[in-house]
CSV table of C-alpha atoms in Angstrom, one decimal:
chain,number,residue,atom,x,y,z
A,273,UNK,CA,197.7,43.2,100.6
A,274,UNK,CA,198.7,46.5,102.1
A,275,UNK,CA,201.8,47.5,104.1
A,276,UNK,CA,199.9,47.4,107.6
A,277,UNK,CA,198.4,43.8,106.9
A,278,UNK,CA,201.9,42.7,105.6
A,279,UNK,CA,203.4,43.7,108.8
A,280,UNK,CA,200.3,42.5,111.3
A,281,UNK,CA,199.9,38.9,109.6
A,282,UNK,CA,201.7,36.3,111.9
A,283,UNK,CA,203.5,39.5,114.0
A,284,UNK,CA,204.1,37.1,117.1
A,285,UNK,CA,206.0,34.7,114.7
A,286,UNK,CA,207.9,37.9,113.1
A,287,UNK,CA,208.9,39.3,116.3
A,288,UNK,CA,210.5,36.0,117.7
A,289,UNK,CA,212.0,35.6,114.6
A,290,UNK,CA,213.5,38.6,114.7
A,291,UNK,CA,214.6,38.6,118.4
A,292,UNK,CA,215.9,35.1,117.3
A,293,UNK,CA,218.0,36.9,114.7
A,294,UNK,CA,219.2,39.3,116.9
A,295,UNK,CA,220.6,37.2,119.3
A,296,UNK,CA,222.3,35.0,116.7
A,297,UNK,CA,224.1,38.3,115.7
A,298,UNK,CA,225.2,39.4,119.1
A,299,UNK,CA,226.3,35.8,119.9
A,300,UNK,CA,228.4,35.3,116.6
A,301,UNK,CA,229.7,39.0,117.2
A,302,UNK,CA,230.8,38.1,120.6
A,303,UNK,CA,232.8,34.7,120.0
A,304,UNK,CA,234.8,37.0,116.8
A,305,UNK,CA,235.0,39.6,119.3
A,306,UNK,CA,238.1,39.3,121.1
A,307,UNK,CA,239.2,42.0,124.4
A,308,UNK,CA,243.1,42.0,125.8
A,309,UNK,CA,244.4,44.1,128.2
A,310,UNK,CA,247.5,46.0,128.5
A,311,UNK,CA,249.7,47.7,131.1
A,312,UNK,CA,251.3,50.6,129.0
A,313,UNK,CA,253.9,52.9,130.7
A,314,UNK,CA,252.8,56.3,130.7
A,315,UNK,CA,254.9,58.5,128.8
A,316,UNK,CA,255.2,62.8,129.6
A,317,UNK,CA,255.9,64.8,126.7
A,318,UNK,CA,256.8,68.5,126.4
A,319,UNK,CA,257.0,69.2,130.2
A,320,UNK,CA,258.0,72.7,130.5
A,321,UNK,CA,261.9,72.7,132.4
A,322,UNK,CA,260.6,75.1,135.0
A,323,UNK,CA,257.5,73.2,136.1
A,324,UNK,CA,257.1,70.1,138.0
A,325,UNK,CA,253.8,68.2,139.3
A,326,UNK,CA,252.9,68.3,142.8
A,327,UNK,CA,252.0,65.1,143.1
A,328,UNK,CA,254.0,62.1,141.5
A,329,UNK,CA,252.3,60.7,138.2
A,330,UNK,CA,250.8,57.4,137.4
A,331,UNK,CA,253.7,55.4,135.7
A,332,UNK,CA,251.2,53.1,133.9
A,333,UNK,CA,247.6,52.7,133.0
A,334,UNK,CA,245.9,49.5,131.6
A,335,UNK,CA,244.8,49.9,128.0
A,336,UNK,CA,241.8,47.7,126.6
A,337,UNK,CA,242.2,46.1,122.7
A,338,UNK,CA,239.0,45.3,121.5
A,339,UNK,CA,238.9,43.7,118.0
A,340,UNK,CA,238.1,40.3,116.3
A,341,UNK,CA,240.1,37.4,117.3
A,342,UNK,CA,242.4,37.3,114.1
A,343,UNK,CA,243.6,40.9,114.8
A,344,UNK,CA,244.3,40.3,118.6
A,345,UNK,CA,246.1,37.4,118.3
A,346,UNK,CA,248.6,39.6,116.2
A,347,UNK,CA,249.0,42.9,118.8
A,348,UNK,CA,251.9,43.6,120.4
A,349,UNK,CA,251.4,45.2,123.8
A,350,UNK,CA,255.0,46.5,123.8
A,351,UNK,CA,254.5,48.6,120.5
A,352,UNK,CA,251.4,50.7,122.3
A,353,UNK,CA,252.1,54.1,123.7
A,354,UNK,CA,250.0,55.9,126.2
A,355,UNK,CA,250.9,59.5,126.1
A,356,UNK,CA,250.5,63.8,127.6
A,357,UNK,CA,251.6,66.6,126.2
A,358,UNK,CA,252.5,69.4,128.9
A,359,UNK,CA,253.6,71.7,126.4
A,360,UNK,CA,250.6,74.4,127.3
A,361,UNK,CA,251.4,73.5,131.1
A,362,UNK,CA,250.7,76.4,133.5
A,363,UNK,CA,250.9,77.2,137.7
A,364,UNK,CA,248.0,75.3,139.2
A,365,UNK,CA,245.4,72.6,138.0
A,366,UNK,CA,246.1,71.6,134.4
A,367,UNK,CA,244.0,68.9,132.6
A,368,UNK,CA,246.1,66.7,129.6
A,369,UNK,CA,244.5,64.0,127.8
A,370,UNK,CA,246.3,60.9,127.3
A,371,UNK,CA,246.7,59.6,123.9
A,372,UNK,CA,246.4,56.4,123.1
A,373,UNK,CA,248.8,55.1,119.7
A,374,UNK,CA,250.0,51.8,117.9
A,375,UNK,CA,251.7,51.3,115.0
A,376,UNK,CA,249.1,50.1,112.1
A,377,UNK,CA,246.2,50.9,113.9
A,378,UNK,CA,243.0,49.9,111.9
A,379,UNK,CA,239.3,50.2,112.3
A,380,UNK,CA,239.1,46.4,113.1
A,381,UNK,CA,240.7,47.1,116.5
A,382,UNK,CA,239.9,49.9,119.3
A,383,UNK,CA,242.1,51.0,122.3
A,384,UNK,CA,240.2,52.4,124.9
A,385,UNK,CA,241.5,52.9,128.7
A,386,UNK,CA,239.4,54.3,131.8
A,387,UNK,CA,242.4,57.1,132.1
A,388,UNK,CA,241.5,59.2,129.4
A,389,UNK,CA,242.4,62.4,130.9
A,390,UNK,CA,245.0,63.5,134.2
A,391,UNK,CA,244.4,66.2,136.6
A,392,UNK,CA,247.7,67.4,137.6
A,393,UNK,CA,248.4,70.9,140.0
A,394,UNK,CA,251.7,72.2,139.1
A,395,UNK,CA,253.9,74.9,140.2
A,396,UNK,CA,257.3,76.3,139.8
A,397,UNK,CA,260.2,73.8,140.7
A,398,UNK,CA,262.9,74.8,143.1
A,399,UNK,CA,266.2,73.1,144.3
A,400,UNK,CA,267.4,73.5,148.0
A,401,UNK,CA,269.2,71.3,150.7
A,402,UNK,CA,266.8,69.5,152.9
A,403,UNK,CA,268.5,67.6,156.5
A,404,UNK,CA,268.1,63.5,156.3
A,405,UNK,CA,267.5,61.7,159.6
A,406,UNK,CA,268.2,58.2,159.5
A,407,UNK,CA,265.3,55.9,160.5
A,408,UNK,CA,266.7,52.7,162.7
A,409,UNK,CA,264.3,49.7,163.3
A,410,UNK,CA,265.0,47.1,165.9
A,411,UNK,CA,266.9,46.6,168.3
A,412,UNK,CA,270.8,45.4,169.1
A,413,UNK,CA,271.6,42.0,170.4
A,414,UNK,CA,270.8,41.9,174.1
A,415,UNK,CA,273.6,44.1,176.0
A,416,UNK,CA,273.8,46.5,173.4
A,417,UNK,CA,273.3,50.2,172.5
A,418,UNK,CA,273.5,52.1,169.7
A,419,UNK,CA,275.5,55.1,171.4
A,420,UNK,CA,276.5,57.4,168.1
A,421,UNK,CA,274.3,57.5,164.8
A,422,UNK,CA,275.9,59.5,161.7
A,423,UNK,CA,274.9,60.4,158.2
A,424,UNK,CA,276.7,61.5,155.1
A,425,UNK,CA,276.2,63.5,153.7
A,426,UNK,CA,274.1,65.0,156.5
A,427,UNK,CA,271.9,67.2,153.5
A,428,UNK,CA,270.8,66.2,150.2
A,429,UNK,CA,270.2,68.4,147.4
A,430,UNK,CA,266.7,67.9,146.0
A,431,UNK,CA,265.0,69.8,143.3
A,432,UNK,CA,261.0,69.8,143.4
A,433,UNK,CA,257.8,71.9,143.4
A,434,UNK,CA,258.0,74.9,145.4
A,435,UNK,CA,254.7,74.4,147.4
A,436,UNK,CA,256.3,71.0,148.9
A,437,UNK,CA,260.5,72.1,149.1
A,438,UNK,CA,259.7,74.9,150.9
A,439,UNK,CA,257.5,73.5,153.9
A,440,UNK,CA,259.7,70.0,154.5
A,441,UNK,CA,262.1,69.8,157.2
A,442,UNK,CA,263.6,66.6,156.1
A,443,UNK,CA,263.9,63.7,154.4
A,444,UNK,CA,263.7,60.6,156.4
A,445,UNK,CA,266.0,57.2,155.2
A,446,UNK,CA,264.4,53.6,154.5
A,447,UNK,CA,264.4,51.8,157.2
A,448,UNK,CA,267.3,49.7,158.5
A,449,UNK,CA,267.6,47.2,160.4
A,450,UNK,CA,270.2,47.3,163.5
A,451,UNK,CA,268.3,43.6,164.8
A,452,UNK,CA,271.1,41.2,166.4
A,453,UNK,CA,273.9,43.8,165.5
A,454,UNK,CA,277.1,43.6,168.4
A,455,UNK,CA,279.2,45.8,166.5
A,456,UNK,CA,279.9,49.0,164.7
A,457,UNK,CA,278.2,49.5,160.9
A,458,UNK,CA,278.7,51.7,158.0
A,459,UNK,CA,275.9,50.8,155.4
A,460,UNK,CA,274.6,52.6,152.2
A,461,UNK,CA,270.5,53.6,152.6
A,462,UNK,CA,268.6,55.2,150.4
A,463,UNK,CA,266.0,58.0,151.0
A,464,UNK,CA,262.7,57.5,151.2
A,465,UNK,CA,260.9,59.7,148.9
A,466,UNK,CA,257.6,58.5,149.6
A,467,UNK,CA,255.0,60.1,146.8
A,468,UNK,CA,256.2,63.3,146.9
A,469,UNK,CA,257.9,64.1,143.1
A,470,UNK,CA,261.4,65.6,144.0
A,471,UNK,CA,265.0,64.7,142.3
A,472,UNK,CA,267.7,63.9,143.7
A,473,UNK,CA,270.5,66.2,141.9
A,474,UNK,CA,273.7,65.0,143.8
A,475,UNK,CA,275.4,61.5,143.4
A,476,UNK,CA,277.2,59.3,145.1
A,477,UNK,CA,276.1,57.3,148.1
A,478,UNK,CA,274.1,58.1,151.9
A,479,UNK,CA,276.2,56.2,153.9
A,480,UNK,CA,274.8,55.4,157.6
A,481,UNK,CA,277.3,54.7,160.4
A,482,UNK,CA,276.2,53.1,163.7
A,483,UNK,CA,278.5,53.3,166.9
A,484,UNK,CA,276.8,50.1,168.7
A,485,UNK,CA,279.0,49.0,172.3
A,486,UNK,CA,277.7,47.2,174.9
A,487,UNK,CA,275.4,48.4,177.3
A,488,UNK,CA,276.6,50.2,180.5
A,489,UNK,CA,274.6,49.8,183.9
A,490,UNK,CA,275.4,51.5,187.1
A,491,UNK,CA,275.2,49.6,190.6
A,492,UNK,CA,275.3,50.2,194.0
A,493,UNK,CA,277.6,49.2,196.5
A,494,UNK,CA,277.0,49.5,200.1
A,495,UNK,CA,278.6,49.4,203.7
A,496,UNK,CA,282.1,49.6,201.7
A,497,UNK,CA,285.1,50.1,204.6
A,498,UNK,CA,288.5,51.7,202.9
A,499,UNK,CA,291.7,50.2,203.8
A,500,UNK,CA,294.6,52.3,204.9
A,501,UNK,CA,298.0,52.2,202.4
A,502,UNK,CA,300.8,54.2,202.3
A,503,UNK,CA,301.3,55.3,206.0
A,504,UNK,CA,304.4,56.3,207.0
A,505,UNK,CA,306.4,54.4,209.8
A,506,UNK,CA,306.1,56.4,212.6
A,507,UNK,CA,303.0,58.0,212.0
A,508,UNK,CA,299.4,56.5,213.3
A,509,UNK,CA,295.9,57.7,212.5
A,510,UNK,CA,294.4,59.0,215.2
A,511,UNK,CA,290.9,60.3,214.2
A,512,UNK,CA,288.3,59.0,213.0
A,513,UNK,CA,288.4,56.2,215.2
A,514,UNK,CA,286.2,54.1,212.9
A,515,UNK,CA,286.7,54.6,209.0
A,516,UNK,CA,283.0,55.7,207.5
A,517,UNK,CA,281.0,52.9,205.7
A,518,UNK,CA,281.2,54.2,201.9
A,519,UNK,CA,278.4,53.7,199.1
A,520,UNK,CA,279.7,53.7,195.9
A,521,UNK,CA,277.6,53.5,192.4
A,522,UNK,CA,279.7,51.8,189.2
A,523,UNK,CA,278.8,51.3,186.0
A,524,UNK,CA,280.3,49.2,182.8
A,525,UNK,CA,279.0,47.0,180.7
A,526,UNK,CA,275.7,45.5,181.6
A,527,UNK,CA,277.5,41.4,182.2
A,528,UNK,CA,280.4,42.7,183.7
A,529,UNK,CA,278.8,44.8,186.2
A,530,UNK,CA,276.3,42.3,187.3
A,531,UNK,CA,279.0,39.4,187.3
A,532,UNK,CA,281.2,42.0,190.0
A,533,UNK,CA,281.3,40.9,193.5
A,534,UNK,CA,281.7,43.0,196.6
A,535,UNK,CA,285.3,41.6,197.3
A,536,UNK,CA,286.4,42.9,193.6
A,537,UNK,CA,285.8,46.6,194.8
A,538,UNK,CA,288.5,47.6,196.9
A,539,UNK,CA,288.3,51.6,198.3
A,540,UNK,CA,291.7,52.9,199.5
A,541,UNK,CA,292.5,55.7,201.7
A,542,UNK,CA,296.4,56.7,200.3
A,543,UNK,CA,298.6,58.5,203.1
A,544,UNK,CA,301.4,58.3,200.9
A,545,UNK,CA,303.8,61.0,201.5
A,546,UNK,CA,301.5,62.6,204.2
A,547,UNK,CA,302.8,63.8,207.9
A,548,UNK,CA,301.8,64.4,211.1
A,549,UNK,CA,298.6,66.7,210.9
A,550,UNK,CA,295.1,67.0,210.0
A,551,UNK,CA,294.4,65.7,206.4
A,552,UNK,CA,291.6,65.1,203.6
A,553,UNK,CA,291.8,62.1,202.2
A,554,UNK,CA,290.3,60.7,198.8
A,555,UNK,CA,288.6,57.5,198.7
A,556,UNK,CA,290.0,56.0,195.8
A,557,UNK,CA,288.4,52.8,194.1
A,558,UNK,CA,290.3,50.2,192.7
A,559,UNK,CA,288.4,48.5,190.2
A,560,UNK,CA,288.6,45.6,187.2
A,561,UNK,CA,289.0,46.5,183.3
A,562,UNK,CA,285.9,48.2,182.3
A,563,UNK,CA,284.3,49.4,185.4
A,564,UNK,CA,284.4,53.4,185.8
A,565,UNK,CA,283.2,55.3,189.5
A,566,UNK,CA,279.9,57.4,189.1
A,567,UNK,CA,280.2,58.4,192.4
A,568,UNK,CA,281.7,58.3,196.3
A,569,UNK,CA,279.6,58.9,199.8
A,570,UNK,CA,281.5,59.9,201.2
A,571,UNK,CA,284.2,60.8,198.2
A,572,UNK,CA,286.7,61.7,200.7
A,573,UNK,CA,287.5,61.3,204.9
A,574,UNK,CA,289.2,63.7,207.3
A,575,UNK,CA,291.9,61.9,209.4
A,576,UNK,CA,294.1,63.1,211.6
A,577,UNK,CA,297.6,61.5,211.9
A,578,UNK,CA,300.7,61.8,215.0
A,579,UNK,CA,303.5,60.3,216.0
A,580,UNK,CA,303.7,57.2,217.2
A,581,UNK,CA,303.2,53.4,216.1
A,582,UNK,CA,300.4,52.2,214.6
């Protein structure tokens, strides 16, 4: 029988035989064929002390052990190291490949990862003092302002890449919260660094202090008359015949002010001390604890006294 006959005589049951086979293999490779994956912290080697990446670096890729079951069952994730070498680092776009590494490594396991090579830009680092503004969210309980915001320290020495340092204004806080607050605060914040990579090179704490009083509202009072005090026996006033009608706008705290009622203002016209003669006369408001004068029309009257009762 030749070769060609050998191979042609019942091909239809040698081919499904052999897919048969196939498939047997693949199956029994694939139940001894065990897959675990791993989140690995990525470690930077060899960085150069006057170069820094522009952009902050993935902290940890996922690396895939592929091996039969016997051999998974025995890794420990925690012994696998993920790796770049930045020793041959330059100014601009540099390419490292990340090696992969565990202890005892054998052919009957593989690590693998879909990182298998970073892109980084990098440039010279640079340290300089960048301004923080505080960022406030919310509001104060009702009846409340925040009237005074301070930082310290106002600027923070930062250290990063030079194309980012020397372009940024600032450096904004994380947000806090002044919700519900009635009172004054001092509270430690941090700075939100968002993804650019700079360093913090100064220590101690960013303490924010918040000067929150209640809110002050002006108000109007109209068709105010002044009464006269002071007047000396003897004298009388003589012009004006009518006192002016006075308007006068207050402010204080936002429930005290609306709580005041016309008959707690009282606007005086003082001739203490004055004689017989043509004088100008403040108006002067006498008000309750908390209430200040924005302002008087008229903020002062022209009388005229003489001799003579009242």
């Amino acid at each position: 029988m030749s070769i060609r006959e050998l191979f042609l005589r019942n091909w239809l049951q040698k081919t499904i035989s052999m897919v048969l086979a196939v498939a047997l293999f693949v199956f029994v490779r694939s139940m001894l064929t065990h897959e675990l994956r791993v989140p690995v912290q990525l470690r930077i080697k060899n960085r150069p002390s006057y170069l820094m990446s522009v952009g902050k670096l993935e902290e940890t890729i996922t690396v895939t052990v592929r091996g039969i079951k016997s051999k998974i069952d025995s890794i420990d994730g925690t012994r696998i190291t993920a790796s770049v070498d930045m020793a041959d680092a330059v100014p601009g776009l540099n390419e490292f490949p990340v090696i992969l590494h565990y202890p005892g490594y054998s052919e009957d396991i593989q690590l693998t990862t879909s990182v298998r090579s970073l892109r980084i830009q990098m440039d010279y680092a640079m340290e300089r003092m960048i301004p923080l503004v505080p960022v406030i969210k919310g509001n104060p309980s009702d009846g409340y302002i925040i009237y005074e915001t301070n930082i310290v320290p106002a600027m923070l020495l930062v250290r990063g890449p030079a194309m980012i340092l020397s372009n940024l204004a600032s450096l904004p806080t994380m947000p806090f919260s002044v919700s519900g607050l009635k009172s004054a605060i001092a509270s430690p914040v941090q700075v939100d660094l968002g993804n650019l990579n700079i360093e913090i090179r100064q220590s101690g704490q960013i303490v924010l202090r918040l000067g929150i009083v209640p809110e002050r509202k002006a108000r109007a009072f109209d068709s105010l008359v002044p009464v006269i005090e002071g007047l000396n026996p003897g004298l009388r006033m003589v012009q004006p015949e009518e006192l002016p009608k006075v308007r006068v706008v207050l402010t204080g705290d936002s429930l005290k002010i609306d709580q005041l009622k016309d008959t707690e203002v009282r606007l005086v016209l003082s001739m203490t001390n004055l004689q017989k003669g043509i004088h100008e006369v403040r108006i002067s408001p006498v008000l309750p604890d908390g209430i200040r004068v924005k302002s008087t029309d008229p903020g002062s009257v022209a009388v005229e006294l003489a001799e003579g009762n009242p």
